[in-house]
mmCIF file of C-alpha atoms in Angstrom:
data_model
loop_
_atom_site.group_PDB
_atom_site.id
_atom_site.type_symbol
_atom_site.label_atom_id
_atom_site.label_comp_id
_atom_site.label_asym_id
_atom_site.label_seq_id
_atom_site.Cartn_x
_atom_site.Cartn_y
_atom_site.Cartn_z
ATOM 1 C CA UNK A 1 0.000 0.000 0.000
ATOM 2 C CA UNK A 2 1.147 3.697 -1.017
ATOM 3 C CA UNK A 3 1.618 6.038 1.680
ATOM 4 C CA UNK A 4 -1.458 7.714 0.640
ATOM 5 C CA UNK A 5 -3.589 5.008 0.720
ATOM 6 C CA UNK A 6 -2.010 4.599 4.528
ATOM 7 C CA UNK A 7 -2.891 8.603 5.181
ATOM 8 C CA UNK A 8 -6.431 8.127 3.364
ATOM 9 C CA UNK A 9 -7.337 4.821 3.469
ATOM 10 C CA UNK A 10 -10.482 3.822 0.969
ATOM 11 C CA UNK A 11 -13.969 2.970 2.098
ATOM 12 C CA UNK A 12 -14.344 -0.845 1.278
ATOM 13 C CA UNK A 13 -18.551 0.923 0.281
ATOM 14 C CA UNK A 14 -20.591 3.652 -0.107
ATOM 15 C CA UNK A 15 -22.347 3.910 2.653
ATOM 16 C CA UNK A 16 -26.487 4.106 2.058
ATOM 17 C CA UNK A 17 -29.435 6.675 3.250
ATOM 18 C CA UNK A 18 -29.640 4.231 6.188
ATOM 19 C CA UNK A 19 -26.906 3.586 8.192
ATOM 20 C CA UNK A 20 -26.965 -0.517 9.212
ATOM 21 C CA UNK A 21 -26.208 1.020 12.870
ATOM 22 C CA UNK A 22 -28.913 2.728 14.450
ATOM 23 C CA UNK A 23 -27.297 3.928 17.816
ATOM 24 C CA UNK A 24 -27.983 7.845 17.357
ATOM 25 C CA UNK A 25 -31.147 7.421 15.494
ATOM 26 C CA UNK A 26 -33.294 4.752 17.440
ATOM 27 C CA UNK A 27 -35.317 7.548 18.511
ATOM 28 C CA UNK A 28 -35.925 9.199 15.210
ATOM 29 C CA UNK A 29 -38.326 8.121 12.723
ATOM 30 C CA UNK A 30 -36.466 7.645 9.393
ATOM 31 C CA UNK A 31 -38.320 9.616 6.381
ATOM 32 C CA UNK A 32 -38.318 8.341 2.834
ATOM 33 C CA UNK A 33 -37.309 9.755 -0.292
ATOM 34 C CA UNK A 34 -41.007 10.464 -1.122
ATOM 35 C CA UNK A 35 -41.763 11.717 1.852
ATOM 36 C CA UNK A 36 -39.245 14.243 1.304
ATOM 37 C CA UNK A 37 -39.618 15.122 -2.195
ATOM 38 C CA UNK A 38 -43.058 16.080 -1.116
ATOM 39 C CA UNK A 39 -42.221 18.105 1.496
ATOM 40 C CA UNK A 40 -40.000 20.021 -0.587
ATOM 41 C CA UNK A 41 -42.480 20.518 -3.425
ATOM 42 C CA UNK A 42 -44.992 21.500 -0.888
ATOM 43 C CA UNK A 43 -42.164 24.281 0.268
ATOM 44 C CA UNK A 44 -41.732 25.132 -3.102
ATOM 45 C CA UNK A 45 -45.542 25.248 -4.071
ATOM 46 C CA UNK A 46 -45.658 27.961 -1.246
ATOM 47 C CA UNK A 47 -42.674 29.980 -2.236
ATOM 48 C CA UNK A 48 -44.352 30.172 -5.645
ATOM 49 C CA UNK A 49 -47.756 31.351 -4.006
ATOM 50 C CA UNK A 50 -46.025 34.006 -2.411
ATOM 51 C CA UNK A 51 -43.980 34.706 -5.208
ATOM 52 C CA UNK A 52 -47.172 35.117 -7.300
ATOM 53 C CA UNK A 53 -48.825 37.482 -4.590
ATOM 54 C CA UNK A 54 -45.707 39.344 -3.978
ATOM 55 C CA UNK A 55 -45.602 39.898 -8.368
ATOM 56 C CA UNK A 56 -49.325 40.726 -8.044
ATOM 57 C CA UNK A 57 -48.805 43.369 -5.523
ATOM 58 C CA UNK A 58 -45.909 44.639 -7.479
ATOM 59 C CA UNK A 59 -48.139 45.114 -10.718
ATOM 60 C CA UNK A 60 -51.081 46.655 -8.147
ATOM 61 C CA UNK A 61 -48.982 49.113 -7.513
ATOM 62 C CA UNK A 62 -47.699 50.115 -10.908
ATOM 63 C CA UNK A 63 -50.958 50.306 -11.884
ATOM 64 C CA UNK A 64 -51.477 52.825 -9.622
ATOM 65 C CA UNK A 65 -48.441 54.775 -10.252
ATOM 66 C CA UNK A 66 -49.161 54.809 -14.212
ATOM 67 C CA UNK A 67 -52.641 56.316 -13.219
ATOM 68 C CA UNK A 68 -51.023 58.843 -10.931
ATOM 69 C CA UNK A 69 -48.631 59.573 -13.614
ATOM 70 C CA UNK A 70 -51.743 59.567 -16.166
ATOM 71 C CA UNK A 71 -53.133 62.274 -13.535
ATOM 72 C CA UNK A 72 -49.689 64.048 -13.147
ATOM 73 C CA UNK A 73 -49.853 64.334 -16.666
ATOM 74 C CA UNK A 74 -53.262 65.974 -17.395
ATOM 75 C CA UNK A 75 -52.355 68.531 -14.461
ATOM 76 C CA UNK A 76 -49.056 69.429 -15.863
ATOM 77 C CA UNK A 77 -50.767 69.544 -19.550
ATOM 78 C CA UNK A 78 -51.587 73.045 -18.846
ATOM 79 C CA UNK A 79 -47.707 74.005 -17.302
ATOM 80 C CA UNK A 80 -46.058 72.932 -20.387
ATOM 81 C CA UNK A 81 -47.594 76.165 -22.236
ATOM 82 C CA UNK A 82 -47.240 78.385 -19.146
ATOM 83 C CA UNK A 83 -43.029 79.056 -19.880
ATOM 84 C CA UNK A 84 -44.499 80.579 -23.459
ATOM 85 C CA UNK A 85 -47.441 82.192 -22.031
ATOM 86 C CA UNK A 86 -45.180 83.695 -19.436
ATOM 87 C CA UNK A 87 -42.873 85.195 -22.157
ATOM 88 C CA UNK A 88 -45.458 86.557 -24.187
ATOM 89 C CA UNK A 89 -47.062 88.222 -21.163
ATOM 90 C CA UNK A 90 -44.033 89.909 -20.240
ATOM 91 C CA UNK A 91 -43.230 91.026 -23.451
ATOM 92 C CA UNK A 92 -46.849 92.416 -24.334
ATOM 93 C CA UNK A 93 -46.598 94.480 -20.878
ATOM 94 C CA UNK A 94 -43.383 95.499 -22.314
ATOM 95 C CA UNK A 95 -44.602 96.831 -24.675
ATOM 96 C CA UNK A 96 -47.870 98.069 -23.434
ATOM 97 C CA UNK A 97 -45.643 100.060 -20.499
ATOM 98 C CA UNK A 98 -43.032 101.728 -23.589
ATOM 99 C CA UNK A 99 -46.599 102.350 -25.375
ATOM 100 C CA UNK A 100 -48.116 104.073 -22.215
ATOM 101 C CA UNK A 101 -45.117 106.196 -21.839
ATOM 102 C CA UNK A 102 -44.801 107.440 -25.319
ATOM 103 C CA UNK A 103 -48.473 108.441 -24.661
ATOM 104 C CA UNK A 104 -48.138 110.296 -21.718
ATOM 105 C CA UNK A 105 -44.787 112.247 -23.300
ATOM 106 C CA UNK A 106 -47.067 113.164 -26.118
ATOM 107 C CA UNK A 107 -49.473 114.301 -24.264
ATOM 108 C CA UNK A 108 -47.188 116.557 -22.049
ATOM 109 C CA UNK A 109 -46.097 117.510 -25.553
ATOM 110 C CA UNK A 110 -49.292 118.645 -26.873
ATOM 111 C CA UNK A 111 -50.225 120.377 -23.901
ATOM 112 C CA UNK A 112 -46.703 121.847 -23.671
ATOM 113 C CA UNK A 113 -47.554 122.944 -27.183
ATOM 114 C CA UNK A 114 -51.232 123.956 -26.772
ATOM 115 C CA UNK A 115 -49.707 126.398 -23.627
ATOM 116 C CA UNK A 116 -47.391 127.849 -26.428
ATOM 117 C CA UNK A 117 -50.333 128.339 -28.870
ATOM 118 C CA UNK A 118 -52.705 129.426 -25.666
ATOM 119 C CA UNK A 119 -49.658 131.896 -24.509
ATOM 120 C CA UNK A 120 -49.507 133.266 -28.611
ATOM 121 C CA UNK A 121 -53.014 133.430 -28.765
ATOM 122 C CA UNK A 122 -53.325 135.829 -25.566
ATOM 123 C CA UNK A 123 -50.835 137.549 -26.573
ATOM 124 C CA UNK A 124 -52.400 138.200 -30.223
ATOM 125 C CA UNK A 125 -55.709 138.735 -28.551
ATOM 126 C CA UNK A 126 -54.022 141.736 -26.175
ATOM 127 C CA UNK A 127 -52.739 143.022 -29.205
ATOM 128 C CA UNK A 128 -56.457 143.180 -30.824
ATOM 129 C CA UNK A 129 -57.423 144.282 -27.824
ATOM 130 C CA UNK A 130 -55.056 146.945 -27.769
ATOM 131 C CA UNK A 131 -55.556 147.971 -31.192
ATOM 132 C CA UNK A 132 -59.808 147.969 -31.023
ATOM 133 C CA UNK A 133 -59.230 150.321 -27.616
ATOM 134 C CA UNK A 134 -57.122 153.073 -29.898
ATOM 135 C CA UNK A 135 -59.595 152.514 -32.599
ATOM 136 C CA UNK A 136 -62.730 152.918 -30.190
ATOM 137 C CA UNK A 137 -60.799 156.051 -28.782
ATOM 138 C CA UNK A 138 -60.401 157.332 -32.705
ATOM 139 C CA UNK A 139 -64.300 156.807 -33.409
ATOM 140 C CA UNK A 140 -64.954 158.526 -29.881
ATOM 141 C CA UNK A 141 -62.603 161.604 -31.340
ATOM 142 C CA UNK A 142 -63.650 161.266 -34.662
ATOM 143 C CA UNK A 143 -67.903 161.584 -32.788
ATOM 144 C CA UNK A 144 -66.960 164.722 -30.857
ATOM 145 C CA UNK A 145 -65.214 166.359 -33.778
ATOM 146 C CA UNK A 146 -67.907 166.333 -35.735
ATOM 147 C CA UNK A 147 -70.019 167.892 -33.224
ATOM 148 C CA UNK A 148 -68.016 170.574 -32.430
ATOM 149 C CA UNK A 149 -67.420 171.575 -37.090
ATOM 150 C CA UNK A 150 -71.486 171.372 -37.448
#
């Protein structure tokens, strides 16, 4: 014999499920192959029922978030056109403010303007004035010279 074979001597057989000696299990009862095949399909049968609930609550509750996100959606529908509509509004009261001022400087213009013409036109109507009392005096002059020839 090889020194290995003297270090790691071979079992003369295989030993079995059941060992011929029964010392350590006399109080055991000895289960068969069957019996244990069933036992682990009924383990496996239950995994897979709770696999199947577990996959079922899983596609409960994306579901629910595609509906929410459905929801989401239709809310935010609105929001997607509010960036634009915000840009437009600010530019339209832009404009509408630039528009208001020119306005009111035109108007201070044309009044500015208008007090010019008013001012001229006083003026114009103080020289009529002026000019109808000299007149008026000449007719008054011209009335008692007459008087005073007849």
């Amino acid at each position: 014999m090889s020194e290995y074979g003297k270090l790691f001597p071979i079992p003369s057989a295989v030993p079995r499920d059941k060992s011929k000696i029964n010392a350590d299990t006399a109080t055991m009862n000895d289960i068969t192959r069957e019996e244990l095949n069933a036992l682990l399909e009924n383990h496996q049968l239950k995994a897979d029922a709770r696999l199947k609930e577990f996959e079922g609550r899983v596609a409960d509750g994306l579901l629910k978030m595609d509906h929410s996100l459905q929801l989401l959606d239709k809310d935010l529908s609105g929001v997607r056109g509010l960036k634009g509509t915000i840009i437009l509004n600010s530019v339209l009261s832009v404009i509408a403010i630039v528009g208001i001022s020119i306005a009111v400087m035109a108007y201070g213009v044309a009044n500015f303007d208008s007090g010019r013409d008013t001012s001229a036109a006083l003026q114009e109507m103080k020289q009529q004035s002026f000019e109808t009392r000299q007149l008026l005096e000449q007719v008054k002059a011209q009335q008692k010279a007459p008087h005073g020839n007849q």
